[in-house]
Amino acid sequence: MEISYQPIGIIHSPFTDIEDMPIQPTGASGIRGTIEVFPEFAEGLKDLEGFSHIILLYHFHRVQESKLVVTPFMDSQPHGVFATRAPKRPNPIGLSIVKLLSIEQNILHIENVDIIDGTPLLDIKPYVPEFDQHRADRVGWLEQAKGKVHSKKSNSRFR
Amino acid sequence: MEISYQPIGIIHSPFTDIEDMPIQPTGASGIRGTIEVFPEFAEGLKDLEGFSHIILLYHFHRVQESKLVVTPFMDSQPHGVFATRAPKRPNPIGLSIVKLLSIEQNILHIENVDIIDGTPLLDIKPYVPEFDQHRADRVGWLEQAKGKVHSKKSNSRFR
C-alpha cells in the first residue's frame, strides 16, 4: 500500500543549512519564518488566525535514507528511531508546533521555527491544549538529555 | 512534487464504524487499542517503552475526498480545514497523542484511542512536554466549542 501526498506550501526560515539548526522549537525561541501556502489551498486558512499556536506537519526533504536505530542529537547512545524525533525515519514526516503571529492572504508569519528553509509543508492543524497537552510522567532516555535541548544544534550526523 | 509513504503498521481499536467514534483522545479516555508495527520496523521501537505518551501520525484511509472549508464536529459554522482537526484535508494525515501502556515485541498496547480500527500508521514519535506543550492563549473558534469535546461523537458528515 502506497500513500501519496502533495505539498500544500513551502516553509521559509533563516536556516539554509542542516548544520547549525535548532533541533526543536524550544531551541528556536524567537526565530521567525514564513509559510507560503499555495494559493489553491488558501481558502483552507479561514479562521486559523484565531489560534496562537499551530502544528506543522512537513516532509524532511533533505533526508535521503531511513534508519531504524539512530543516535539522536541529544544523546550519545543509539535508540530506536520511533523513540526519537530524528529525521531519518521510515516515513520522514516532521512535526513542529510554532507560534502563529499573523496571516496575510496565503502567507503565515510564524515564530519559534526549527525547520530548514524550503521544506515542503503537508498539513497545518490548530494547536488545542485540550487535545494536545498531556501529563507525561515518563520521557524515557530524554529524562537525562532534555536539559540540553535548548542549546544543542544539529550536526552532520543526519545528512 | 509527489511524496510517497508506506504504512509502518496498523492501528486496532474498538471503533469499526465512523459513527459513534470519539473525535479526540480527550473524548476517548480509557479506550484501549493496540498497534501492530510490521515486524520489519520493530527494531525502531527500542527504548520507546520509556515514554508514557506517544504521538501517532496516521492516514485517514476512510476519507475519500478533501474539502477546504468544513463544518467540524464541534460547531455548526464552517471553518477553513486547516483551522480544524477534520479528516477531509488535502493530505489526510491524522495526529493523536495516546498513552503507551506496554510493548510486547512489535505490539503496542495503548489507551485513549480515538482512531478507527484498521487505520494505517505512518509514524510514531515520543511525546515530550518540553517540545510539545505550549501556552496557547488563543484557540479561535474552539473557545466556545471546546467544552463539548468530551461528549460529542462523530457522525456521518465526514463520510
mmCIF file with all atom_site columns, C-alpha atoms in Angstrom, chain B:
data_model
loop_
_atom_site.group_PDB
_atom_site.id
_atom_site.type_symbol
_atom_site.label_atom_id
_atom_site.label_alt_id
_atom_site.label_comp_id
_atom_site.label_asym_id
_atom_site.label_entity_id
_atom_site.label_seq_id
_atom_site.pdbx_PDB_ins_code
_atom_site.Cartn_x
_atom_site.Cartn_y
_atom_site.Cartn_z
_atom_site.occupancy
_atom_site.B_iso_or_equiv
_atom_site.pdbx_formal_charge
_atom_site.auth_seq_id
_atom_site.auth_comp_id
_atom_site.auth_asym_id
_atom_site.auth_atom_id
_atom_site.pdbx_PDB_model_num
ATOM 1   C CA . MET B 1 1   ? 6.075   17.058 -6.445 1.00 0.00 ? 1   MET B CA 1
ATOM 2   C CA . GLU B 1 2   ? 4.595   13.878 -5.069 1.00 0.00 ? 2   GLU B CA 1
ATOM 3   C CA . ILE B 1 3   ? 5.585   12.432 -1.709 1.00 0.00 ? 3   ILE B CA 1
ATOM 4   C CA . SER B 1 4   ? 5.095   8.712  -1.119 1.00 0.00 ? 4   SER B CA 1
ATOM 5   C CA . TYR B 1 5   ? 4.870   6.945  2.209  1.00 0.00 ? 5   TYR B CA 1
ATOM 6   C CA . GLN B 1 6   ? 4.247   3.371  3.253  1.00 0.00 ? 6   GLN B CA 1
ATOM 7   C CA . PRO B 1 7   ? 2.433   2.254  6.396  1.00 0.00 ? 7   PRO B CA 1
ATOM 8   C CA . ILE B 1 8   ? 4.699   1.037  9.208  1.00 0.00 ? 8   ILE B CA 1
ATOM 9   C CA . GLY B 1 9   ? 1.823   -0.731 10.933 1.00 0.00 ? 9   GLY B CA 1
ATOM 10  C CA . ILE B 1 10  ? -1.896  -0.919 11.599 1.00 0.00 ? 10  ILE B CA 1
ATOM 11  C CA . ILE B 1 11  ? -3.904  0.581  14.461 1.00 0.00 ? 11  ILE B CA 1
ATOM 12  C CA . HIS B 1 12  ? -6.536  -1.626 16.075 1.00 0.00 ? 12  HIS B CA 1
ATOM 13  C CA . SER B 1 13  ? -9.360  -0.159 18.132 1.00 0.00 ? 13  SER B CA 1
ATOM 14  C CA . PRO B 1 14  ? -12.929 -0.962 19.197 1.00 0.00 ? 14  PRO B CA 1
ATOM 15  C CA . PHE B 1 15  ? -14.199 1.513  16.583 1.00 0.00 ? 15  PHE B CA 1
ATOM 16  C CA . THR B 1 16  ? -15.168 -0.259 13.421 1.00 0.00 ? 16  THR B CA 1
ATOM 17  C CA . ASP B 1 17  ? -17.561 2.395  12.214 1.00 0.00 ? 17  ASP B CA 1
ATOM 18  C CA . ILE B 1 18  ? -17.030 6.115  11.678 1.00 0.00 ? 18  ILE B CA 1
ATOM 19  C CA . GLU B 1 19  ? -20.280 6.753  13.508 1.00 0.00 ? 19  GLU B CA 1
ATOM 20  C CA . ASP B 1 20  ? -20.048 6.755  17.293 1.00 0.00 ? 20  ASP B CA 1
ATOM 21  C CA . MET B 1 21  ? -16.331 7.447  17.354 1.00 0.00 ? 21  MET B CA 1
ATOM 22  C CA . PRO B 1 22  ? -14.877 9.875  19.832 1.00 0.00 ? 22  PRO B CA 1
ATOM 23  C CA . ILE B 1 23  ? -13.373 12.785 17.976 1.00 0.00 ? 23  ILE B CA 1
ATOM 24  C CA . GLN B 1 24  ? -10.236 13.282 20.040 1.00 0.00 ? 24  GLN B CA 1
ATOM 25  C CA . PRO B 1 25  ? -8.345  11.260 22.679 1.00 0.00 ? 25  PRO B CA 1
ATOM 26  C CA . THR B 1 26  ? -9.809  13.520 25.385 1.00 0.00 ? 26  THR B CA 1
ATOM 27  C CA . GLY B 1 27  ? -13.186 12.068 24.436 1.00 0.00 ? 27  GLY B CA 1
ATOM 28  C CA . ALA B 1 28  ? -11.689 8.572  24.215 1.00 0.00 ? 28  ALA B CA 1
ATOM 29  C CA . SER B 1 29  ? -10.451 8.468  27.785 1.00 0.00 ? 29  SER B CA 1
ATOM 30  C CA . GLY B 1 30  ? -9.805  4.895  28.889 1.00 0.00 ? 30  GLY B CA 1
ATOM 31  C CA . ILE B 1 31  ? -10.500 3.341  25.477 1.00 0.00 ? 31  ILE B CA 1
ATOM 32  C CA . ARG B 1 32  ? -7.837  0.762  24.730 1.00 0.00 ? 32  ARG B CA 1
ATOM 33  C CA . GLY B 1 33  ? -6.375  -0.376 21.471 1.00 0.00 ? 33  GLY B CA 1
ATOM 34  C CA . THR B 1 34  ? -3.267  -1.929 20.007 1.00 0.00 ? 34  THR B CA 1
ATOM 35  C CA . ILE B 1 35  ? -0.778  -1.046 17.338 1.00 0.00 ? 35  ILE B CA 1
ATOM 36  C CA . GLU B 1 36  ? 0.695   -3.767 15.215 1.00 0.00 ? 36  GLU B CA 1
ATOM 37  C CA . VAL B 1 37  ? 4.023   -2.472 13.956 1.00 0.00 ? 37  VAL B CA 1
ATOM 38  C CA . PHE B 1 38  ? 5.092   -4.520 10.968 1.00 0.00 ? 38  PHE B CA 1
ATOM 39  C CA . PRO B 1 39  ? 7.958   -6.844 12.003 1.00 0.00 ? 39  PRO B CA 1
ATOM 40  C CA . GLU B 1 40  ? 10.419  -5.211 9.611  1.00 0.00 ? 40  GLU B CA 1
ATOM 41  C CA . PHE B 1 41  ? 10.106  -1.937 11.581 1.00 0.00 ? 41  PHE B CA 1
ATOM 42  C CA . ALA B 1 42  ? 10.096  -3.444 15.099 1.00 0.00 ? 42  ALA B CA 1
ATOM 43  C CA . GLU B 1 43  ? 13.758  -2.596 15.694 1.00 0.00 ? 43  GLU B CA 1
ATOM 44  C CA . GLY B 1 44  ? 12.763  1.083  15.594 1.00 0.00 ? 44  GLY B CA 1
ATOM 45  C CA . LEU B 1 45  ? 10.724  0.605  18.800 1.00 0.00 ? 45  LEU B CA 1
ATOM 46  C CA . LYS B 1 46  ? 13.801  0.145  21.004 1.00 0.00 ? 46  LYS B CA 1
ATOM 47  C CA . ASP B 1 47  ? 13.547  2.346  24.141 1.00 0.00 ? 47  ASP B CA 1
ATOM 48  C CA . LEU B 1 48  ? 10.066  3.625  23.245 1.00 0.00 ? 48  LEU B CA 1
ATOM 49  C CA . GLU B 1 49  ? 8.592   1.889  26.323 1.00 0.00 ? 49  GLU B CA 1
ATOM 50  C CA . GLY B 1 50  ? 10.272  4.523  28.494 1.00 0.00 ? 50  GLY B CA 1
ATOM 51  C CA . PHE B 1 51  ? 7.744   7.123  27.330 1.00 0.00 ? 51  PHE B CA 1
ATOM 52  C CA . SER B 1 52  ? 4.320   7.403  28.933 1.00 0.00 ? 52  SER B CA 1
ATOM 53  C CA . HIS B 1 53  ? 2.738   9.078  25.880 1.00 0.00 ? 53  HIS B CA 1
ATOM 54  C CA . ILE B 1 54  ? 3.350   8.802  22.161 1.00 0.00 ? 54  ILE B CA 1
ATOM 55  C CA . ILE B 1 55  ? 2.309   10.787 19.104 1.00 0.00 ? 55  ILE B CA 1
ATOM 56  C CA . LEU B 1 56  ? 0.725   8.781  16.312 1.00 0.00 ? 56  LEU B CA 1
ATOM 57  C CA . LEU B 1 57  ? 0.613   10.038 12.739 1.00 0.00 ? 57  LEU B CA 1
ATOM 58  C CA . TYR B 1 58  ? -1.682  8.024  10.525 1.00 0.00 ? 58  TYR B CA 1
ATOM 59  C CA . HIS B 1 59  ? -3.524  8.047  7.235  1.00 0.00 ? 59  HIS B CA 1
ATOM 60  C CA . PHE B 1 60  ? -7.281  8.743  7.321  1.00 0.00 ? 60  PHE B CA 1
ATOM 61  C CA . HIS B 1 61  ? -7.896  5.824  4.979  1.00 0.00 ? 61  HIS B CA 1
ATOM 62  C CA . ARG B 1 62  ? -11.684 6.120  5.052  1.00 0.00 ? 62  ARG B CA 1
ATOM 63  C CA . VAL B 1 63  ? -11.652 9.664  3.733  1.00 0.00 ? 63  VAL B CA 1
ATOM 64  C CA . GLN B 1 64  ? -12.463 9.796  0.048  1.00 0.00 ? 64  GLN B CA 1
ATOM 65  C CA . GLU B 1 65  ? -12.302 13.498 -0.707 1.00 0.00 ? 65  GLU B CA 1
ATOM 66  C CA . SER B 1 66  ? -10.779 16.671 0.618  1.00 0.00 ? 66  SER B CA 1
ATOM 67  C CA . LYS B 1 67  ? -12.510 19.935 1.425  1.00 0.00 ? 67  LYS B CA 1
ATOM 68  C CA . LEU B 1 68  ? -11.004 23.346 2.095  1.00 0.00 ? 68  LEU B CA 1
ATOM 69  C CA . VAL B 1 69  ? -13.970 24.543 4.135  1.00 0.00 ? 69  VAL B CA 1
ATOM 70  C CA . VAL B 1 70  ? -15.637 22.205 6.614  1.00 0.00 ? 70  VAL B CA 1
ATOM 71  C CA . THR B 1 71  ? -18.203 22.345 9.359  1.00 0.00 ? 71  THR B CA 1
ATOM 72  C CA . PRO B 1 72  ? -16.433 20.481 12.166 1.00 0.00 ? 72  PRO B CA 1
ATOM 73  C CA . PHE B 1 73  ? -17.948 18.039 14.641 1.00 0.00 ? 73  PHE B CA 1
ATOM 74  C CA . MET B 1 74  ? -17.958 20.604 17.418 1.00 0.00 ? 74  MET B CA 1
ATOM 75  C CA . ASP B 1 75  ? -19.552 23.517 15.630 1.00 0.00 ? 75  ASP B CA 1
ATOM 76  C CA . SER B 1 76  ? -22.329 24.490 13.301 1.00 0.00 ? 76  SER B CA 1
ATOM 77  C CA . GLN B 1 77  ? -20.251 27.115 11.488 1.00 0.00 ? 77  GLN B CA 1
ATOM 78  C CA . PRO B 1 78  ? -17.937 26.430 8.541  1.00 0.00 ? 78  PRO B CA 1
ATOM 79  C CA . HIS B 1 79  ? -14.185 26.982 9.024  1.00 0.00 ? 79  HIS B CA 1
ATOM 80  C CA . GLY B 1 80  ? -11.089 26.587 6.894  1.00 0.00 ? 80  GLY B CA 1
ATOM 81  C CA . VAL B 1 81  ? -9.987  22.946 7.154  1.00 0.00 ? 81  VAL B CA 1
ATOM 82  C CA . PHE B 1 82  ? -6.543  23.981 8.485  1.00 0.00 ? 82  PHE B CA 1
ATOM 83  C CA . ALA B 1 83  ? -8.301  25.668 11.413 1.00 0.00 ? 83  ALA B CA 1
ATOM 84  C CA . THR B 1 84  ? -9.891  22.303 12.297 1.00 0.00 ? 84  THR B CA 1
ATOM 85  C CA . ARG B 1 85  ? -8.834  18.720 13.002 1.00 0.00 ? 85  ARG B CA 1
ATOM 86  C CA . ALA B 1 86  ? -11.377 17.361 10.493 1.00 0.00 ? 86  ALA B CA 1
ATOM 87  C CA . PRO B 1 87  ? -10.260 14.330 8.446  1.00 0.00 ? 87  PRO B CA 1
ATOM 88  C CA . LYS B 1 88  ? -11.154 15.663 4.989  1.00 0.00 ? 88  LYS B CA 1
ATOM 89  C CA . ARG B 1 89  ? -7.868  17.514 4.427  1.00 0.00 ? 89  ARG B CA 1
ATOM 90  C CA . PRO B 1 90  ? -5.752  17.941 1.283  1.00 0.00 ? 90  PRO B CA 1
ATOM 91  C CA . ASN B 1 91  ? -3.292  15.452 2.853  1.00 0.00 ? 91  ASN B CA 1
ATOM 92  C CA . PRO B 1 92  ? -5.450  13.332 5.168  1.00 0.00 ? 92  PRO B CA 1
ATOM 93  C CA . ILE B 1 93  ? -2.903  12.823 7.950  1.00 0.00 ? 93  ILE B CA 1
ATOM 94  C CA . GLY B 1 94  ? -4.298  12.253 11.432 1.00 0.00 ? 94  GLY B CA 1
ATOM 95  C CA . LEU B 1 95  ? -2.489  13.080 14.672 1.00 0.00 ? 95  LEU B CA 1
ATOM 96  C CA . SER B 1 96  ? -3.357  11.586 18.052 1.00 0.00 ? 96  SER B CA 1
ATOM 97  C CA . ILE B 1 97  ? -1.491  11.559 21.327 1.00 0.00 ? 97  ILE B CA 1
ATOM 98  C CA . VAL B 1 98  ? -2.164  8.358  23.237 1.00 0.00 ? 98  VAL B CA 1
ATOM 99  C CA . LYS B 1 99  ? -0.976  6.745  26.434 1.00 0.00 ? 99  LYS B CA 1
ATOM 100 C CA . LEU B 1 100 ? 1.510   3.918  25.945 1.00 0.00 ? 100 LEU B CA 1
ATOM 101 C CA . LEU B 1 101 ? 0.738   1.061  28.323 1.00 0.00 ? 101 LEU B CA 1
ATOM 102 C CA . SER B 1 102 ? 3.226   -1.599 27.253 1.00 0.00 ? 102 SER B CA 1
ATOM 103 C CA . ILE B 1 103 ? 5.106   -3.079 24.317 1.00 0.00 ? 103 ILE B CA 1
ATOM 104 C CA . GLU B 1 104 ? 5.358   -6.791 23.538 1.00 0.00 ? 104 GLU B CA 1
ATOM 105 C CA . GLN B 1 105 ? 7.728   -7.281 20.639 1.00 0.00 ? 105 GLN B CA 1
ATOM 106 C CA . ASN B 1 106 ? 6.004   -5.492 17.739 1.00 0.00 ? 106 ASN B CA 1
ATOM 107 C CA . ILE B 1 107 ? 2.661   -4.948 19.513 1.00 0.00 ? 107 ILE B CA 1
ATOM 108 C CA . LEU B 1 108 ? 1.968   -1.700 21.397 1.00 0.00 ? 108 LEU B CA 1
ATOM 109 C CA . HIS B 1 109 ? -0.859  -1.532 23.921 1.00 0.00 ? 109 HIS B CA 1
ATOM 110 C CA . ILE B 1 110 ? -2.293  1.968  24.023 1.00 0.00 ? 110 ILE B CA 1
ATOM 111 C CA . GLU B 1 111 ? -5.037  3.908  25.812 1.00 0.00 ? 111 GLU B CA 1
ATOM 112 C CA . ASN B 1 112 ? -7.202  6.918  24.933 1.00 0.00 ? 112 ASN B CA 1
ATOM 113 C CA . VAL B 1 113 ? -7.658  5.801  21.346 1.00 0.00 ? 113 VAL B CA 1
ATOM 114 C CA . ASP B 1 114 ? -9.811  7.922  19.014 1.00 0.00 ? 114 ASP B CA 1
ATOM 115 C CA . ILE B 1 115 ? -8.830  6.126  15.829 1.00 0.00 ? 115 ILE B CA 1
ATOM 116 C CA . ILE B 1 116 ? -10.850 3.802  13.632 1.00 0.00 ? 116 ILE B CA 1
ATOM 117 C CA . ASP B 1 117 ? -9.890  0.122  13.522 1.00 0.00 ? 117 ASP B CA 1
ATOM 118 C CA . GLY B 1 118 ? -7.596  -0.788 10.657 1.00 0.00 ? 118 GLY B CA 1
ATOM 119 C CA . THR B 1 119 ? -6.043  2.655  10.227 1.00 0.00 ? 119 THR B CA 1
ATOM 120 C CA . PRO B 1 120 ? -2.624  2.613  8.510  1.00 0.00 ? 120 PRO B CA 1
ATOM 121 C CA . LEU B 1 121 ? 0.078   4.025  10.787 1.00 0.00 ? 121 LEU B CA 1
ATOM 122 C CA . LEU B 1 122 ? 2.706   6.337  9.279  1.00 0.00 ? 122 LEU B CA 1
ATOM 123 C CA . ASP B 1 123 ? 4.884   7.302  12.229 1.00 0.00 ? 123 ASP B CA 1
ATOM 124 C CA . ILE B 1 124 ? 5.337   7.104  15.991 1.00 0.00 ? 124 ILE B CA 1
ATOM 125 C CA . LYS B 1 125 ? 7.117   9.868  17.894 1.00 0.00 ? 125 LYS B CA 1
ATOM 126 C CA . PRO B 1 126 ? 7.751   10.157 21.619 1.00 0.00 ? 126 PRO B CA 1
ATOM 127 C CA . TYR B 1 127 ? 5.620   12.825 23.318 1.00 0.00 ? 127 TYR B CA 1
ATOM 128 C CA . VAL B 1 128 ? 7.977   15.242 25.037 1.00 0.00 ? 128 VAL B CA 1
ATOM 129 C CA . PRO B 1 129 ? 6.349   18.001 27.135 1.00 0.00 ? 129 PRO B CA 1
ATOM 130 C CA . GLU B 1 130 ? 9.350   20.266 26.577 1.00 0.00 ? 130 GLU B CA 1
ATOM 131 C CA . PHE B 1 131 ? 8.740   20.130 22.810 1.00 0.00 ? 131 PHE B CA 1
ATOM 132 C CA . ASP B 1 132 ? 5.006   19.612 22.685 1.00 0.00 ? 132 ASP B CA 1
ATOM 133 C CA . GLN B 1 133 ? 3.453   21.696 25.444 1.00 0.00 ? 133 GLN B CA 1
ATOM 134 C CA . HIS B 1 134 ? 2.836   25.320 24.646 1.00 0.00 ? 134 HIS B CA 1
ATOM 135 C CA . ARG B 1 135 ? 0.995   28.051 26.444 1.00 0.00 ? 135 ARG B CA 1
ATOM 136 C CA . ALA B 1 136 ? -1.659  28.664 23.841 1.00 0.00 ? 136 ALA B CA 1
ATOM 137 C CA . ASP B 1 137 ? -3.584  31.750 24.831 1.00 0.00 ? 137 ASP B CA 1
ATOM 138 C CA . ARG B 1 138 ? -5.953  31.670 21.862 1.00 0.00 ? 138 ARG B CA 1
ATOM 139 C CA . VAL B 1 139 ? -7.867  28.708 20.449 1.00 0.00 ? 139 VAL B CA 1
ATOM 140 C CA . GLY B 1 140 ? -10.000 30.572 17.932 1.00 0.00 ? 140 GLY B CA 1
ATOM 141 C CA . TRP B 1 141 ? -13.487 29.268 17.214 1.00 0.00 ? 141 TRP B CA 1
ATOM 142 C CA . LEU B 1 142 ? -12.884 26.341 19.584 1.00 0.00 ? 142 LEU B CA 1
ATOM 143 C CA . GLU B 1 143 ? -13.042 28.737 22.533 1.00 0.00 ? 143 GLU B CA 1
ATOM 144 C CA . GLN B 1 144 ? -16.820 28.418 22.524 1.00 0.00 ? 144 GLN B CA 1
ATOM 145 C CA . ALA B 1 145 ? -16.914 24.820 21.372 1.00 0.00 ? 145 ALA B CA 1
ATOM 146 C CA . LYS B 1 146 ? -14.236 23.057 23.397 1.00 0.00 ? 146 LYS B CA 1
ATOM 147 C CA . GLY B 1 147 ? -16.380 22.232 26.404 1.00 0.00 ? 147 GLY B CA 1
ATOM 148 C CA . LYS B 1 148 ? -18.390 19.975 24.118 1.00 0.00 ? 148 LYS B CA 1
ATOM 149 C CA . VAL B 1 149 ? -15.479 17.783 23.028 1.00 0.00 ? 149 VAL B CA 1
ATOM 150 C CA . HIS B 1 150 ? -15.723 15.177 25.768 1.00 0.00 ? 150 HIS B CA 1
ATOM 151 C CA . SER B 1 151 ? -19.203 14.032 24.963 1.00 0.00 ? 151 SER B CA 1
ATOM 152 C CA . LYS B 1 152 ? -19.534 14.755 21.275 1.00 0.00 ? 152 LYS B CA 1
ATOM 153 C CA . LYS B 1 153 ? -19.262 11.812 18.875 1.00 0.00 ? 153 LYS B CA 1
ATOM 154 C CA . SER B 1 154 ? -18.543 11.883 15.196 1.00 0.00 ? 154 SER B CA 1
ATOM 155 C CA . ASN B 1 155 ? -21.348 11.480 12.734 1.00 0.00 ? 155 ASN B CA 1
ATOM 156 C CA . SER B 1 156 ? -21.820 10.802 9.094  1.00 0.00 ? 156 SER B CA 1
ATOM 157 C CA . ARG B 1 157 ? -20.886 14.305 7.974  1.00 0.00 ? 157 ARG B CA 1
ATOM 158 C CA . PHE B 1 158 ? -17.340 13.080 7.404  1.00 0.00 ? 158 PHE B CA 1
ATOM 159 C CA . ARG B 1 159 ? -18.088 10.053 5.328  1.00 0.00 ? 159 ARG B CA 1
#
